[in-house]
């Protein structure tokens, strides 16, 4: 019996073989190739200079600006998500499918078009300023600034923060909250001592899903930054499309990857295994 | 007090809904705007919808996008679901390694994934529809595995093994025991993969060859010259159609929950 069982298990592992081949071919191999490009020059000689490019003043400026956008957008997403999830909980909008529906549906309108729509809303003679003028409020001048990039980023990635936090909070056992309330805890105490700690795995997934793409996006900054404000994503894209320097572009990509991995290691250190499901 | 909280909750949800759907509303309005200029309203028209069906370029990009989304999601399921079953059977160490490798494409920035795949492709295969398909399968598989894995962890694998011990063939056991258990995970994985593939721009942009266009890359190419209003019409049609299908779908599953 035992033998039969281990037989099943070992045969079941074989099911993963196509995937293992896939990972080797399409996850590991591309990484090896990009690292190879990053550490060689056009002649094929070994060099650190591509990686070092990230420290040149102009690139460093782009990195700092990307960090500023990424950190502020991630924080804004967190601050917008918790009240939303709590409100959904409060109103009993607990239907998982319903909330998934509301949050994912916007993705069915092409994201570049949606960002272009934000450009129409935020531009100096755009829709927002038109509405403000009805109330005789002075027009906002946020077109082509970091603020408008941030609005686009927050808009685009908000669902990726809300969904994991929502999943984590909806999984909390209602009895815990009832017990705390019976023992005299107020709403704030319940939130700080029960809901927030238990939602941490969801929060961490959310941070990972929002921070990395918001740091490296180049389309949003292209459109909402008016082409003048450069994120590190824009710099890398131009190395490949206009400058045609693949080694430099790869060097910057690998530097970015190392940076992201380091910052993620700090964020996910507490992320215990067994909760992989938290994203959806 | 409770009423007050209800009102605040309602207002806040409304605020987020406005934030999420305002740009979509703008695009839908644009699709009926007879003025080619995006900022002025020139009166209501349906002509962009008529012109859309004569614009072969846009229709071709649409077909490419849908084929890509459908093909990559389906193949991701075929590789990802057995992959998840196999990984689940592995020992602790190998399980952790495989899950870490699965997380790489999700953790890596899209631009890095796209460039790395492009550098790989240019050496071995022509950049074409095929290379984009391979790239989309690659970023779809992790989402499939992550939506199926919790299902596998919840189910009792012994039931499958018992079915087999009692003489059921692997095919019978798969369709009658395994598949019903895994189906919700497979469906949500497929839906996620399909949506992400439809909406992807960055990875497609780097791995596509000349002449291949998805809706995203076509729209990106039109930004400087101005978006063709037919594009707003097509996006509106897709959006309305998917909203309808999803509402019906959610309606059905909500009824099942009761």
Coordinates of C-alpha atoms in Angstrom, one line a residue:
Chain A
X1 CA 0.0 0.0 0.0
X2 CA 2.7 2.4 1.0
X3 CA 4.7 1.5 -2.0
X4 CA 1.7 2.1 -4.2
X5 CA 1.2 5.5 -2.7
X6 CA 4.8 6.6 -3.2
X7 CA 4.5 5.3 -6.7
X8 CA 1.5 7.7 -7.3
X9 CA 3.4 10.6 -5.8
X10 CA 6.5 10.1 -7.8
X11 CA 4.5 9.7 -10.9
X12 CA 2.5 12.8 -10.0
X13 CA 5.8 14.8 -9.9
X14 CA 6.3 13.8 -13.6
X15 CA 3.3 15.9 -14.4
X16 CA 5.4 19.0 -13.7
X17 CA 8.0 18.1 -16.3
X18 CA 6.6 20.2 -19.1
X19 CA 6.4 23.1 -16.7
X20 CA 10.0 22.5 -15.5
X21 CA 11.2 22.6 -19.1
X22 CA 9.2 25.8 -19.7
X23 CA 10.8 27.4 -16.6
X24 CA 14.2 26.4 -17.8
X25 CA 13.6 27.7 -21.3
X26 CA 11.6 30.9 -20.6
X27 CA 12.4 32.0 -17.1
X28 CA 16.0 31.0 -16.4
X29 CA 17.5 31.1 -19.9
X30 CA 16.3 34.7 -20.7
X31 CA 17.7 35.8 -17.4
X32 CA 21.0 34.3 -18.2
X33 CA 21.0 36.0 -21.6
X34 CA 20.1 39.4 -20.2
X35 CA 22.8 39.1 -17.5
X36 CA 25.3 38.1 -20.2
X37 CA 24.4 41.2 -22.2
X38 CA 24.7 43.3 -19.0
X39 CA 28.2 42.2 -18.3
X40 CA 29.7 42.5 -21.8
X41 CA 30.4 45.4 -24.1
X42 CA 29.7 45.5 -27.8
X43 CA 33.0 43.6 -28.5
X44 CA 32.0 40.8 -26.1
X45 CA 34.6 41.7 -23.4
X46 CA 33.6 41.5 -19.8
X47 CA 32.7 44.8 -18.2
X48 CA 31.0 46.3 -15.2
X49 CA 30.4 49.6 -16.9
X50 CA 26.8 48.8 -18.2
X51 CA 25.7 48.0 -14.6
X52 CA 27.6 51.1 -13.4
X53 CA 25.6 53.3 -15.7
X54 CA 22.8 53.4 -13.1
X55 CA 25.0 55.6 -10.9
X56 CA 25.6 58.2 -13.6
X57 CA 23.9 61.5 -12.5
X58 CA 21.2 61.5 -15.2
X59 CA 20.2 57.9 -14.5
X60 CA 20.3 58.3 -10.8
X61 CA 17.9 61.2 -11.2
X62 CA 15.5 58.9 -13.1
X63 CA 15.9 56.3 -10.4
X64 CA 15.2 58.8 -7.6
X65 CA 12.1 60.1 -9.5
X66 CA 10.9 56.5 -10.1
X67 CA 11.3 55.7 -6.4
X68 CA 9.4 58.9 -5.4
X69 CA 6.5 57.9 -7.8
X70 CA 6.6 54.3 -6.7
X71 CA 6.6 54.9 -3.0
X72 CA 4.0 57.7 -3.0
X73 CA 1.7 55.6 -5.3
X74 CA 2.1 52.5 -3.2
X75 CA 1.2 54.5 0.0
X76 CA -1.7 56.1 -1.7
X77 CA -3.0 52.7 -2.9
X78 CA -2.8 51.4 0.6
X79 CA -4.6 54.4 2.1
X80 CA -7.3 54.1 -0.5
X81 CA -7.7 50.3 -0.2
X82 CA -8.3 49.8 3.5
X83 CA -11.3 52.1 3.8
X84 CA -12.7 50.5 0.6
X85 CA -12.4 47.0 1.9
X86 CA -13.8 48.0 5.3
X87 CA -16.7 49.8 3.6
X88 CA -17.4 46.7 1.5
X89 CA -17.3 44.5 4.6
X90 CA -19.6 46.9 6.5
X91 CA -22.2 47.0 3.7
X92 CA -22.1 43.2 3.4
X93 CA -20.8 43.4 -0.1
X94 CA -19.1 40.2 0.8
X95 CA -19.8 38.5 -2.5
X96 CA -16.3 37.7 -3.7
X97 CA -17.4 37.5 -7.3
X98 CA -19.1 40.9 -7.1
X99 CA -16.1 42.8 -5.9
X100 CA -13.8 40.9 -8.2
X101 CA -16.1 42.0 -11.0
X102 CA -16.1 45.7 -10.0
X103 CA -12.3 45.8 -9.7
X104 CA -11.3 43.7 -12.7
X105 CA -13.9 45.1 -15.2
X106 CA -11.9 48.3 -15.9
X107 CA -9.1 46.2 -17.3
X108 CA -11.3 45.3 -20.2
X109 CA -10.9 48.8 -21.5
X110 CA -7.4 49.0 -22.9
X111 CA -5.1 50.5 -20.3
X112 CA -3.3 52.9 -22.7
X113 CA -6.7 54.3 -23.7
X114 CA -7.6 54.7 -20.0
X115 CA -4.4 56.6 -19.4
X116 CA -5.1 58.8 -22.4
X117 CA -8.6 59.4 -20.9
X118 CA -6.8 60.6 -17.7
X119 CA -4.8 63.0 -19.9
X120 CA -8.1 64.4 -21.2
X121 CA -9.4 64.7 -17.6
X122 CA -6.3 66.3 -16.1
X123 CA -5.0 68.5 -18.9
X124 CA -5.1 72.3 -18.2
X125 CA -8.3 72.9 -20.2
X126 CA -9.5 69.3 -19.5
X127 CA -12.6 67.9 -17.9
X128 CA -11.6 68.3 -14.3
X129 CA -10.8 72.0 -14.6
X130 CA -14.1 72.5 -16.5
X131 CA -16.0 71.0 -13.6
X132 CA -14.0 73.1 -11.1
X133 CA -14.8 76.2 -13.1
X134 CA -18.6 75.5 -12.7
X135 CA -18.0 76.0 -8.9
X136 CA -15.7 79.0 -9.6
X137 CA -12.7 77.1 -8.3
X138 CA -9.3 78.2 -9.8
X139 CA -8.0 75.6 -12.3
X140 CA -5.4 73.1 -11.2
X141 CA -2.2 73.0 -13.1
X142 CA -1.3 69.3 -12.7
X143 CA -0.9 68.3 -16.4
X144 CA 2.6 67.0 -17.2
X145 CA 3.7 66.9 -13.5
X146 CA 4.7 64.1 -11.2
X147 CA 1.3 64.4 -9.6
X148 CA -0.5 63.5 -12.8
X149 CA 1.9 60.5 -13.3
X150 CA 1.1 59.5 -9.8
X151 CA -2.7 59.7 -10.4
X152 CA -2.3 57.5 -13.5
X153 CA -0.2 55.0 -11.6
X154 CA -2.5 54.8 -8.6
X155 CA -5.5 54.4 -10.9
X156 CA -3.9 51.6 -12.9
X157 CA -2.6 49.6 -10.0
X158 CA -5.3 50.2 -7.3
X159 CA -7.1 46.9 -8.0
X160 CA -3.8 45.0 -7.5
X161 CA -3.7 46.4 -3.9
X162 CA -7.4 46.1 -3.2
X163 CA -7.8 42.5 -4.2
X164 CA -5.2 40.8 -2.0
X165 CA -6.2 43.0 1.0
X166 CA -9.8 42.2 0.4
X167 CA -9.1 38.5 0.2
X168 CA -7.2 38.6 3.4
X169 CA -9.7 40.6 5.3
X170 CA -12.7 38.5 4.1
X171 CA -10.9 35.4 5.4
X172 CA -10.9 36.7 9.0
X173 CA -13.1 34.7 11.2
X174 CA -16.1 36.8 12.3
X175 CA -16.1 35.2 15.8
X176 CA -12.7 36.8 16.5
X177 CA -14.2 40.2 15.9
X178 CA -17.4 39.4 17.9
X179 CA -15.4 38.1 20.8
X180 CA -13.3 41.3 20.9
X181 CA -16.4 43.4 20.7
X182 CA -18.0 41.5 23.6
X183 CA -14.9 42.1 25.6
X184 CA -15.4 45.8 25.1
X185 CA -13.0 46.6 22.2
X186 CA -14.0 49.7 20.1
X187 CA -13.9 49.7 16.3
X188 CA -10.5 51.3 16.2
X189 CA -9.0 48.7 18.6
X190 CA -10.6 45.9 16.5
X191 CA -9.1 47.4 13.3
X192 CA -5.6 47.9 14.8
X193 CA -5.3 44.7 16.8
X194 CA -7.2 42.2 14.7
X195 CA -7.9 43.3 11.2
X196 CA -4.7 45.0 10.3
X197 CA -2.3 42.3 11.6
X198 CA -4.4 39.5 10.0
X199 CA -4.4 41.4 6.7
X200 CA -0.6 41.7 6.5
X201 CA -0.1 38.8 4.0
X202 CA -2.5 40.5 1.7
X203 CA -0.9 43.9 2.2
X204 CA 2.5 42.5 1.4
X205 CA 1.3 40.9 -1.8
X206 CA -0.4 44.2 -2.7
X207 CA 2.9 46.1 -2.1
X208 CA 4.8 43.7 -4.4
X209 CA 2.1 43.9 -7.1
X210 CA 2.0 47.7 -7.0
X211 CA 5.6 48.9 -6.2
X212 CA 7.5 47.1 -8.9
X213 CA 5.3 48.0 -11.9
X214 CA 4.8 51.5 -10.7
X215 CA 8.5 52.0 -10.5
X216 CA 9.2 50.7 -14.0
X217 CA 6.2 51.7 -16.1
X218 CA 7.1 53.8 -19.1
X219 CA 3.8 54.3 -20.9
X220 CA 2.1 56.2 -18.0
X221 CA 5.0 58.6 -17.6
X222 CA 5.2 59.0 -21.4
X223 CA 1.5 60.1 -21.6
X224 CA 0.9 61.9 -18.4
X225 CA 4.4 63.3 -17.9
X226 CA 4.4 65.0 -21.3
X227 CA 7.5 63.2 -22.4
X228 CA 9.8 65.4 -20.2
X229 CA 9.7 63.5 -16.9
X230 CA 11.7 60.2 -17.1
X231 CA 11.2 57.2 -15.0
X232 CA 13.9 54.5 -15.1
X233 CA 11.5 52.5 -17.4
X234 CA 11.6 55.3 -20.0
X235 CA 15.4 55.3 -19.9
X236 CA 15.7 51.6 -20.4
X237 CA 13.1 51.6 -23.2
X238 CA 15.0 54.3 -25.1
X239 CA 18.2 52.4 -24.8
X240 CA 16.5 49.7 -26.8
X241 CA 14.3 51.6 -29.2
X242 CA 16.2 54.9 -30.0
X243 CA 19.7 54.6 -28.7
X244 CA 20.0 51.0 -29.9
X245 CA 22.5 50.2 -27.1
X246 CA 21.3 46.7 -25.9
X247 CA 24.3 46.2 -23.6
X248 CA 23.6 49.5 -21.7
X249 CA 19.8 48.7 -21.6
X250 CA 20.5 45.2 -20.3
X251 CA 22.9 46.6 -17.7
X252 CA 20.3 49.1 -16.4
X253 CA 17.6 46.3 -16.4
X254 CA 19.8 44.0 -14.4
X255 CA 20.7 46.8 -11.9
X256 CA 16.9 47.5 -11.6
X257 CA 16.2 43.8 -11.1
X258 CA 18.8 43.6 -8.3
X259 CA 17.4 46.7 -6.7
X260 CA 13.9 45.3 -6.9
X261 CA 14.9 41.9 -5.5
X262 CA 16.7 43.6 -2.5
X263 CA 13.7 45.8 -1.7
X264 CA 11.3 42.9 -2.1
X265 CA 13.4 40.7 0.2
X266 CA 12.9 43.3 2.9
X267 CA 9.1 43.5 2.3
X268 CA 8.5 39.8 2.0
X269 CA 10.7 38.5 4.8
X270 CA 7.7 38.2 7.0
X271 CA 5.7 36.6 4.3
X272 CA 5.2 33.1 5.5
X273 CA 4.7 30.4 3.0
X274 CA 1.4 28.5 2.7
X275 CA -0.4 31.8 1.9
X276 CA 0.4 31.9 -1.8
X277 CA -3.3 32.0 -2.5
X278 CA -3.5 35.5 -1.1
X279 CA -3.2 37.2 -4.5
X280 CA -6.6 36.0 -5.8
Chain B
X1 CA -24.8 55.7 14.4
X2 CA -25.1 52.6 12.2
X3 CA -27.0 54.7 9.6
X4 CA -24.2 57.3 9.6
X5 CA -21.6 54.6 9.1
X6 CA -23.7 53.1 6.2
X7 CA -23.8 56.5 4.5
X8 CA -20.1 57.1 4.9
X9 CA -19.4 53.6 3.5
X10 CA -21.7 54.2 0.6
X11 CA -20.1 57.5 -0.2
X12 CA -16.6 56.1 -0.1
X13 CA -17.5 53.1 -2.4
X14 CA -19.1 55.6 -4.7
X15 CA -15.9 57.7 -4.7
X16 CA -13.7 54.8 -5.6
X17 CA -16.2 53.6 -8.3
X18 CA -16.1 57.2 -9.8
X19 CA -12.3 57.0 -9.8
X20 CA -12.2 53.6 -11.5
X21 CA -14.9 54.3 -14.1
X22 CA -14.5 58.0 -14.9
X23 CA -11.9 57.5 -17.6
X24 CA -14.0 54.6 -19.1
X25 CA -17.0 56.9 -19.3
X26 CA -14.8 59.5 -21.0
X27 CA -13.8 57.0 -23.7
X28 CA -17.4 55.8 -24.2
X29 CA -18.5 59.4 -24.7
X30 CA -15.6 60.0 -27.2
X31 CA -16.8 57.0 -29.2
X32 CA -20.0 59.0 -30.0
X33 CA -18.3 62.3 -30.5
X34 CA -18.5 63.4 -34.2
X35 CA -15.6 65.9 -33.7
X36 CA -12.2 64.3 -34.4
X37 CA -10.7 66.6 -31.8
X38 CA -10.8 64.9 -28.4
X39 CA -11.5 68.1 -26.4
X40 CA -14.5 69.4 -28.2
X41 CA -18.0 67.9 -28.4
X42 CA -19.2 68.0 -32.0
X43 CA -22.5 66.3 -31.6
X44 CA -23.7 62.7 -31.3
X45 CA -22.8 60.2 -34.1
X46 CA -22.7 56.5 -34.7
X47 CA -20.4 56.9 -37.7
X48 CA -17.2 55.6 -35.9
X49 CA -19.0 52.3 -35.3
X50 CA -19.8 52.0 -39.0
X51 CA -16.3 53.0 -40.0
X52 CA -14.9 50.5 -37.5
X53 CA -16.3 47.6 -39.5
X54 CA -14.5 48.9 -42.7
X55 CA -11.2 49.4 -41.0
X56 CA -9.3 46.1 -41.7
X57 CA -6.2 47.2 -39.8
X58 CA -8.0 47.6 -36.5
X59 CA -10.1 44.5 -37.0
X60 CA -7.0 42.5 -37.7
X61 CA -5.3 43.8 -34.6
X62 CA -8.4 42.9 -32.6
X63 CA -8.4 39.3 -34.0
X64 CA -4.6 39.0 -33.2
X65 CA -5.3 40.2 -29.6
X66 CA -8.1 37.8 -29.0
X67 CA -6.3 34.8 -30.6
X68 CA -3.3 35.7 -28.5
X69 CA -5.3 35.9 -25.3
X70 CA -7.2 32.8 -25.9
X71 CA -4.3 30.7 -27.1
X72 CA -1.9 31.8 -24.4
X73 CA -4.5 31.3 -21.6
X74 CA -5.4 27.8 -22.9
X75 CA -1.8 26.7 -23.3
X76 CA -1.0 28.2 -19.9
X77 CA -3.7 26.0 -18.4
X78 CA -2.5 22.9 -20.2
X79 CA 1.1 23.4 -18.8
X80 CA 0.2 25.1 -15.5
X81 CA -2.4 22.8 -14.1
X82 CA -0.3 19.5 -14.4
X83 CA 2.6 21.7 -13.3
X84 CA 0.8 22.6 -10.1
X85 CA -0.2 19.0 -9.4
X86 CA 3.3 17.9 -9.9
X87 CA 4.9 20.6 -7.8
X88 CA 2.4 19.9 -5.0
X89 CA 3.7 16.3 -4.9
X90 CA 7.3 17.4 -4.5
X91 CA 9.3 17.4 -1.3
X92 CA 9.5 20.6 0.7
X93 CA 12.7 21.9 -0.7
X94 CA 11.9 21.3 -4.3
X95 CA 8.4 22.7 -3.8
X96 CA 9.8 25.9 -2.4
X97 CA 12.3 26.2 -5.3
X98 CA 9.7 25.7 -7.9
X99 CA 7.3 28.2 -6.3
X100 CA 10.2 30.7 -6.1
X101 CA 10.9 30.2 -9.8
X102 CA 7.2 30.6 -10.5
X103 CA 7.2 34.0 -8.7
X104 CA 10.1 35.4 -10.8
X105 CA 8.0 36.6 -13.8
X106 CA 5.5 38.1 -11.4
X107 CA 8.1 39.9 -9.3
X108 CA 10.2 41.0 -12.2
X109 CA 9.2 44.3 -13.9
X110 CA 7.4 43.7 -17.2
X111 CA 10.0 45.7 -19.0
X112 CA 12.8 43.4 -17.7
X113 CA 10.8 40.2 -18.6
X114 CA 10.0 41.6 -22.1
X115 CA 13.6 42.6 -22.8
X116 CA 15.0 39.3 -21.5
X117 CA 12.6 37.3 -23.7
X118 CA 13.4 39.5 -26.7
X119 CA 17.1 39.1 -26.3
X120 CA 16.5 35.3 -26.2
X121 CA 14.2 35.3 -29.2
X122 CA 16.3 37.3 -31.5
X123 CA 19.0 34.7 -31.2
X124 CA 16.9 31.7 -32.0
X125 CA 13.5 32.4 -33.5
X126 CA 12.1 35.2 -35.7
X127 CA 10.1 37.9 -33.8
X128 CA 6.5 37.2 -34.9
X129 CA 3.1 36.2 -33.7
X130 CA 4.8 33.0 -32.4
X131 CA 7.3 34.8 -30.2
X132 CA 4.6 37.0 -28.7
X133 CA 2.5 33.9 -28.0
X134 CA 5.4 32.2 -26.2
X135 CA 6.0 35.4 -24.1
X136 CA 2.3 35.6 -23.1
X137 CA 2.2 31.9 -22.1
X138 CA 5.2 32.6 -20.0
X139 CA 3.7 35.4 -18.0
X140 CA 0.3 33.6 -17.8
X141 CA 1.5 30.3 -16.3
X142 CA 2.3 31.7 -12.9
X143 CA -1.2 33.1 -12.5
X144 CA -2.7 29.8 -13.4
X145 CA -0.5 27.9 -10.9
X146 CA -1.2 30.4 -8.2
X147 CA -5.0 30.1 -8.7
X148 CA -5.0 26.3 -8.9
X149 CA -2.5 25.6 -6.1
X150 CA -4.9 26.6 -3.2
X151 CA -7.5 24.3 -4.6
X152 CA -5.0 21.4 -4.7
X153 CA -3.9 22.2 -1.1
X154 CA -7.5 22.1 0.0
X155 CA -8.5 18.9 -1.7
X156 CA -7.8 15.5 -0.3
X157 CA -5.4 13.8 -2.8
X158 CA -6.0 10.5 -1.2
X159 CA -9.5 10.5 -2.8
X160 CA -7.8 10.4 -6.2
X161 CA -5.4 7.7 -5.1
X162 CA -8.3 5.7 -3.6
X163 CA -10.2 6.0 -6.9
X164 CA -7.2 4.6 -8.7
X165 CA -6.6 1.9 -6.1
X166 CA -10.2 0.8 -6.6
X167 CA -9.5 0.3 -10.3
X168 CA -10.4 3.5 -12.0
X169 CA -8.2 4.4 -15.0
X170 CA -6.2 7.7 -14.8
X171 CA -8.5 9.3 -17.4
X172 CA -11.7 8.4 -15.5
X173 CA -10.2 9.5 -12.2
X174 CA -9.0 12.8 -13.7
X175 CA -12.4 13.7 -15.2
X176 CA -14.6 12.5 -12.3
X177 CA -12.5 13.2 -9.2
X178 CA -9.8 15.7 -10.0
X179 CA -11.3 18.1 -12.5
X180 CA -14.5 18.9 -10.6
X181 CA -12.4 19.8 -7.5
X182 CA -10.0 22.0 -9.5
X183 CA -12.4 23.6 -11.9
X184 CA -13.1 26.9 -10.0
X185 CA -9.3 27.4 -9.7
X186 CA -8.8 26.6 -13.4
X187 CA -11.6 28.9 -14.5
X188 CA -10.3 31.9 -12.4
X189 CA -6.8 31.2 -13.7
X190 CA -8.0 31.2 -17.3
X191 CA -10.0 34.4 -16.7
X192 CA -7.0 36.1 -15.1
X193 CA -4.6 35.0 -17.9
X194 CA -7.0 36.0 -20.6
X195 CA -7.6 39.5 -19.1
X196 CA -3.9 40.1 -18.5
X197 CA -3.0 39.0 -22.0
X198 CA -5.7 41.2 -23.5
X199 CA -4.4 44.2 -21.5
X200 CA -0.7 43.6 -21.9
X201 CA 1.4 46.2 -23.7
X202 CA 5.0 46.2 -22.5
X203 CA 5.9 42.5 -23.1
X204 CA 4.1 42.4 -26.4
X205 CA 5.9 45.7 -27.5
X206 CA 9.3 44.1 -26.9
X207 CA 8.7 40.6 -28.3
X208 CA 6.6 41.4 -31.4
X209 CA 8.1 41.6 -34.9
X210 CA 7.3 44.2 -37.5
X211 CA 3.9 43.8 -38.9
X212 CA 2.3 42.1 -35.9
X213 CA 0.0 44.4 -34.0
X214 CA -2.2 43.9 -31.0
X215 CA -4.7 46.6 -30.0
X216 CA -2.3 47.8 -27.3
X217 CA 0.7 48.3 -29.6
X218 CA -1.5 49.8 -32.3
X219 CA -2.9 52.3 -29.9
X220 CA 0.6 53.1 -28.6
X221 CA 1.7 53.8 -32.2
X222 CA -1.3 56.2 -32.7
X223 CA -0.6 58.3 -29.6
X224 CA 1.5 60.9 -31.4
X225 CA -0.8 61.2 -34.5
X226 CA -4.0 61.0 -32.5
X227 CA -6.1 58.0 -31.7
X228 CA -8.4 56.9 -34.5
X229 CA -12.0 57.3 -33.1
X230 CA -12.8 53.9 -34.4
X231 CA -10.6 52.6 -31.6
X232 CA -12.9 54.2 -29.0
X233 CA -15.8 52.5 -30.7
X234 CA -14.2 49.1 -30.7
X235 CA -13.1 49.5 -27.0
X236 CA -16.6 50.5 -26.0
X237 CA -18.1 47.5 -27.8
X238 CA -15.6 45.1 -26.1
X239 CA -16.2 46.8 -22.7
X240 CA -20.0 46.6 -22.9
X241 CA -20.0 43.0 -24.2
X242 CA -17.7 41.8 -21.4
X243 CA -19.7 43.7 -18.8
X244 CA -22.8 42.0 -20.0
X245 CA -21.2 38.5 -20.1
X246 CA -19.6 39.0 -16.7
X247 CA -22.8 40.3 -15.1
X248 CA -24.7 37.2 -16.4
X249 CA -21.8 35.0 -15.1
X250 CA -21.7 36.7 -11.6
X251 CA -25.5 36.5 -11.5
X252 CA -25.4 32.8 -12.0
X253 CA -22.6 32.2 -9.5
X254 CA -24.3 34.4 -6.9
X255 CA -27.5 32.4 -7.3
X256 CA -25.5 29.2 -6.8
X257 CA -24.0 30.6 -3.5
X258 CA -27.5 31.0 -2.1

